[in-house]
CSV table of N, CA and C in Angstrom, one decimal:
chain,number,residue,atom,x,y,z
A,1,MET,N,98.2,97.1,77.6
A,1,MET,CA,98.7,98.3,77.8
A,1,MET,C,97.2,99.2,78.3
A,2,THR,N,97.5,100.1,79.5
A,2,THR,CA,96.3,100.8,79.9
A,2,THR,C,96.5,102.4,79.3
A,3,ASN,N,95.4,103.0,79.0
A,3,ASN,CA,95.5,104.3,78.7
A,3,ASN,C,95.5,105.2,80.0
A,4,SER,N,95.6,106.6,79.6
A,4,SER,CA,95.5,107.5,80.7
A,4,SER,C,94.1,107.6,81.3
A,5,ARG,N,93.2,107.3,80.6
A,5,ARG,CA,91.9,107.4,81.2
A,5,ARG,C,91.7,106.4,82.2
A,6,ASP,N,92.2,105.2,81.9
A,6,ASP,CA,92.1,104.0,82.7
A,6,ASP,C,92.7,104.2,84.1
A,7,ASN,N,94.0,105.0,83.9
A,7,ASN,CA,94.9,105.1,85.0
A,7,ASN,C,94.2,106.2,85.9
A,8,PHE,N,93.5,107.1,85.3
A,8,PHE,CA,92.9,108.1,86.3
A,8,PHE,C,91.6,107.6,86.8
A,9,LEU,N,90.6,106.7,86.1
A,9,LEU,CA,89.6,106.3,86.8
A,9,LEU,C,90.2,105.1,87.7
A,10,TYR,N,90.8,104.2,87.4
A,10,TYR,CA,91.3,103.1,88.3
A,10,TYR,C,92.8,103.2,88.7
A,11,PRO,N,93.0,104.1,89.7
A,11,PRO,CA,94.6,104.1,89.7
A,11,PRO,C,94.9,103.1,90.7
A,12,ARG,N,96.2,102.6,90.4
A,12,ARG,CA,96.9,101.4,91.3
A,12,ARG,C,98.0,102.0,92.1
A,13,SER,N,98.1,101.5,93.5
A,13,SER,CA,99.2,101.8,94.1
A,13,SER,C,100.2,100.6,94.0
A,14,ARG,N,101.4,100.9,94.6
A,14,ARG,CA,102.3,99.8,94.4
A,14,ARG,C,102.2,99.0,95.6
A,15,TYR,N,102.6,97.7,95.3
A,15,TYR,CA,102.4,96.8,96.5
A,15,TYR,C,103.7,96.6,97.2
A,16,HIS,N,103.6,96.8,98.5
A,16,HIS,CA,104.9,96.8,99.6
A,16,HIS,C,104.9,95.6,100.5
A,17,GLY,N,104.1,94.4,100.2
A,17,GLY,CA,103.9,93.4,101.2
A,17,GLY,C,104.9,92.3,100.8
A,18,ASN,N,104.8,91.3,101.5
A,18,ASN,CA,105.7,90.1,101.2
A,18,ASN,C,105.2,89.8,99.7
A,19,PHE,N,106.2,89.4,98.8
A,19,PHE,CA,105.9,89.3,97.5
A,19,PHE,C,105.8,87.7,97.1
A,20,SER,N,104.6,87.6,96.3
A,20,SER,CA,104.3,86.2,95.6
A,20,SER,C,103.4,86.7,94.6
A,21,PRO,N,103.4,85.9,93.5
A,21,PRO,CA,102.4,86.2,92.5
A,21,PRO,C,101.0,86.3,92.9
A,22,GLN,N,100.6,85.2,93.9
A,22,GLN,CA,99.1,85.4,94.4
A,22,GLN,C,98.8,86.7,95.0
A,23,HIS,N,99.8,87.2,96.1
A,23,HIS,CA,99.7,88.1,96.8
A,23,HIS,C,99.5,89.4,95.9
A,24,LEU,N,100.2,89.4,95.0
A,24,LEU,CA,100.4,90.7,94.0
A,24,LEU,C,99.0,90.7,93.2
A,25,ALA,N,98.6,89.6,92.9
A,25,ALA,CA,97.2,89.4,92.0
A,25,ALA,C,95.9,89.9,93.0
A,26,PHE,N,96.0,89.2,94.2
A,26,PHE,CA,94.9,89.6,95.2
A,26,PHE,C,95.0,91.1,95.6
A,27,ASN,N,96.1,91.8,95.9
A,27,ASN,CA,96.2,93.1,96.0
A,27,ASN,C,95.7,94.0,94.8
A,28,ALA,N,95.8,93.4,93.7
A,28,ALA,CA,95.4,94.4,92.5
A,28,ALA,C,93.8,94.0,92.5
A,29,ASN,N,93.2,93.0,92.8
A,29,ASN,CA,91.9,92.6,93.0
A,29,ASN,C,91.3,93.6,93.9
A,30,LEU,N,92.0,93.5,95.2
A,30,LEU,CA,91.6,94.4,96.3
A,30,LEU,C,91.3,96.0,96.0
A,31,GLN,N,92.4,96.4,95.2
A,31,GLN,CA,92.3,97.7,94.9
A,31,GLN,C,91.3,98.1,94.0
A,32,GLU,N,91.1,97.2,93.1
A,32,GLU,CA,89.8,97.3,92.0
A,32,GLU,C,88.6,97.3,92.9
A,33,PHE,N,88.4,96.3,93.6
A,33,PHE,CA,87.3,96.4,94.5
A,33,PHE,C,86.9,97.7,95.4
A,34,ALA,N,88.0,98.0,95.9
A,34,ALA,CA,87.9,99.3,96.8
A,34,ALA,C,87.5,100.5,95.8
A,35,GLN,N,87.9,100.6,94.8
A,35,GLN,CA,87.7,101.7,93.8
A,35,GLN,C,86.2,101.6,93.4
A,36,LYS,N,85.9,100.4,93.0
A,36,LYS,CA,84.6,100.4,92.4
A,36,LYS,C,83.4,100.5,93.6
A,37,VAL,N,83.9,100.1,94.9
A,37,VAL,CA,82.9,100.4,96.0
A,37,VAL,C,82.9,102.0,96.2
A,38,SER,N,83.8,102.7,95.9
A,38,SER,CA,84.0,104.1,96.3
A,38,SER,C,82.9,104.6,95.2
A,39,TYR,N,83.2,104.3,94.1
A,39,TYR,CA,82.2,104.9,92.8
A,39,TYR,C,80.6,104.5,93.1
A,40,ILE,N,80.5,103.4,93.6
A,40,ILE,CA,79.0,102.8,94.0
A,40,ILE,C,78.4,103.9,95.1
A,41,CYS,N,79.4,104.0,96.1
A,41,CYS,CA,78.8,104.8,97.4
A,41,CYS,C,78.7,106.2,96.9
A,42,ALA,N,79.6,106.9,96.0
A,42,ALA,CA,79.3,108.2,95.6
A,42,ALA,C,78.1,108.4,94.8
A,43,LEU,N,77.7,107.4,93.9
A,43,LEU,CA,76.5,107.5,93.2
A,43,LEU,C,75.1,107.3,94.0
A,44,GLU,N,75.4,106.6,95.1
A,44,GLU,CA,74.3,106.2,95.9
A,44,GLU,C,74.2,107.5,96.8
A,45,THR,N,75.0,108.1,97.4
A,45,THR,CA,75.2,109.4,98.2
A,45,THR,C,74.5,110.5,97.3
A,46,ASN,N,74.8,110.5,96.0
A,46,ASN,CA,74.3,111.7,95.3
A,46,ASN,C,72.9,111.5,94.7
A,47,GLY,N,72.4,110.1,95.0
A,47,GLY,CA,71.0,110.0,94.6
A,47,GLY,C,70.9,109.3,93.1
A,48,LYS,N,71.8,109.0,92.7
A,48,LYS,CA,72.0,108.5,91.1
A,48,LYS,C,71.7,106.7,91.1
A,49,LEU,N,71.7,106.4,92.3
A,49,LEU,CA,71.6,104.9,92.6
A,49,LEU,C,71.0,104.6,93.7
A,50,PRO,N,69.9,103.8,93.6
A,50,PRO,CA,69.0,103.5,94.7
A,50,PRO,C,69.8,102.7,95.9
A,51,PRO,N,69.6,102.7,97.2
A,51,PRO,CA,70.2,102.1,98.1
A,51,PRO,C,70.4,100.5,97.9
A,52,GLY,N,69.3,100.0,97.7
A,52,GLY,CA,69.0,98.5,97.5
A,52,GLY,C,70.0,98.0,96.4
A,53,ALA,N,69.9,98.7,95.3
A,53,ALA,CA,71.0,98.5,94.2
A,53,ALA,C,72.3,98.6,94.5
A,54,ALA,N,72.8,99.8,95.1
A,54,ALA,CA,74.0,99.8,95.6
A,54,ALA,C,74.5,98.5,96.4
A,55,TYR,N,73.5,98.3,97.3
A,55,TYR,CA,73.9,97.1,98.2
A,55,TYR,C,74.2,95.8,97.3
A,56,GLU,N,73.3,95.6,96.4
A,56,GLU,CA,73.5,94.3,95.6
A,56,GLU,C,74.8,94.3,94.9
A,57,GLN,N,75.1,95.5,94.4
A,57,GLN,CA,76.3,95.6,93.5
A,57,GLN,C,77.5,95.4,94.3
A,58,ILE,N,77.7,95.9,95.5
A,58,ILE,CA,78.7,95.8,96.4
A,58,ILE,C,78.7,94.3,97.0
A,59,LYS,N,77.7,93.8,97.3
A,59,LYS,CA,77.7,92.4,97.6
A,59,LYS,C,78.3,91.5,96.6
A,60,ALA,N,77.9,91.8,95.3
A,60,ALA,CA,78.3,91.1,94.1
A,60,ALA,C,79.8,91.1,94.0
A,61,LEU,N,80.3,92.5,94.1
A,61,LEU,CA,81.8,92.6,94.1
A,61,LEU,C,82.5,91.9,95.2
A,62,TRP,N,81.9,91.9,96.3
A,62,TRP,CA,82.6,91.4,97.7
A,62,TRP,C,82.6,89.9,97.5
A,63,GLU,N,81.6,89.1,96.7
A,63,GLU,CA,81.6,87.7,96.5
A,63,GLU,C,82.7,87.5,95.2
A,64,GLN,N,82.9,88.4,94.5
A,64,GLN,CA,84.1,88.2,93.4
A,64,GLN,C,85.2,88.2,94.2
A,65,LEU,N,85.4,89.2,95.2
A,65,LEU,CA,86.8,89.3,95.8
A,65,LEU,C,87.1,88.0,96.8
A,66,GLU,N,86.1,87.4,97.5
A,66,GLU,CA,86.2,86.4,98.4
A,66,GLU,C,86.4,85.1,97.3
A,67,SER,N,85.9,85.1,96.2
A,67,SER,CA,86.4,84.0,95.2
A,67,SER,C,87.7,83.9,94.8
A,68,SER,N,88.3,85.3,94.6
A,68,SER,CA,89.5,85.5,94.1
A,68,SER,C,90.5,85.0,95.4
A,69,LYS,N,90.1,85.5,96.5
A,69,LYS,CA,90.8,84.9,97.6
A,69,LYS,C,91.0,83.5,97.7
A,70,LYS,N,90.0,82.7,97.6
A,70,LYS,CA,89.9,81.1,97.5
A,70,LYS,C,90.7,80.8,96.4
A,71,THR,N,90.5,81.1,95.3
A,71,THR,CA,91.2,80.7,94.2
A,71,THR,C,92.8,80.9,94.1
A,72,LEU,N,93.3,82.1,94.7
A,72,LEU,CA,94.6,82.2,94.9
A,72,LEU,C,95.3,81.7,96.3
A,73,GLY,N,94.4,81.1,97.0
A,73,GLY,CA,94.9,80.6,98.2
A,73,GLY,C,95.3,81.6,99.2
A,74,ILE,N,94.7,82.6,99.4
A,74,ILE,CA,95.5,83.7,100.4
A,74,ILE,C,94.8,83.4,101.6
A,75,GLY,N,95.6,83.3,102.7
A,75,GLY,CA,95.2,83.1,104.1
A,75,GLY,C,95.3,81.7,104.7
A,76,GLU,N,95.6,80.9,103.3
A,76,GLU,CA,95.7,79.5,103.8
A,76,GLU,C,97.1,79.4,104.4
A,77,THR,N,97.1,78.4,105.4
A,77,THR,CA,98.6,77.9,105.8
A,77,THR,C,99.3,77.2,104.8
A,78,PRO,N,100.8,77.6,104.7
A,78,PRO,CA,101.2,76.7,103.7
A,78,PRO,C,101.6,75.2,104.2
A,79,PRO,N,101.7,74.3,103.5
A,79,PRO,CA,102.1,72.8,103.9
A,79,PRO,C,103.3,72.9,104.7
A,80,GLU,N,103.5,72.0,105.5
A,80,GLU,CA,104.8,71.8,106.2
A,80,GLU,C,105.7,71.2,105.3
A,81,VAL,N,106.9,71.5,105.4
A,81,VAL,CA,108.0,71.2,104.4
A,81,VAL,C,109.0,70.2,105.3
């Protein structure tokens, strides 16, 4: 169960695509990625985070998202039935 602080800091939008557990999980991961990138960009823009550190953090988040995509099988063609 999430608390109101988490709901405020990490808001989630509803998923409106073709439903599958994998698509829903990837959508949640994608929303988390976007939210974290937004925070990193804001910190870098305001001088609280050096550009190189911001780049490395975003790169690490991207690699996590790519790993999630591969693990969940998003974008792969389904086998012929």
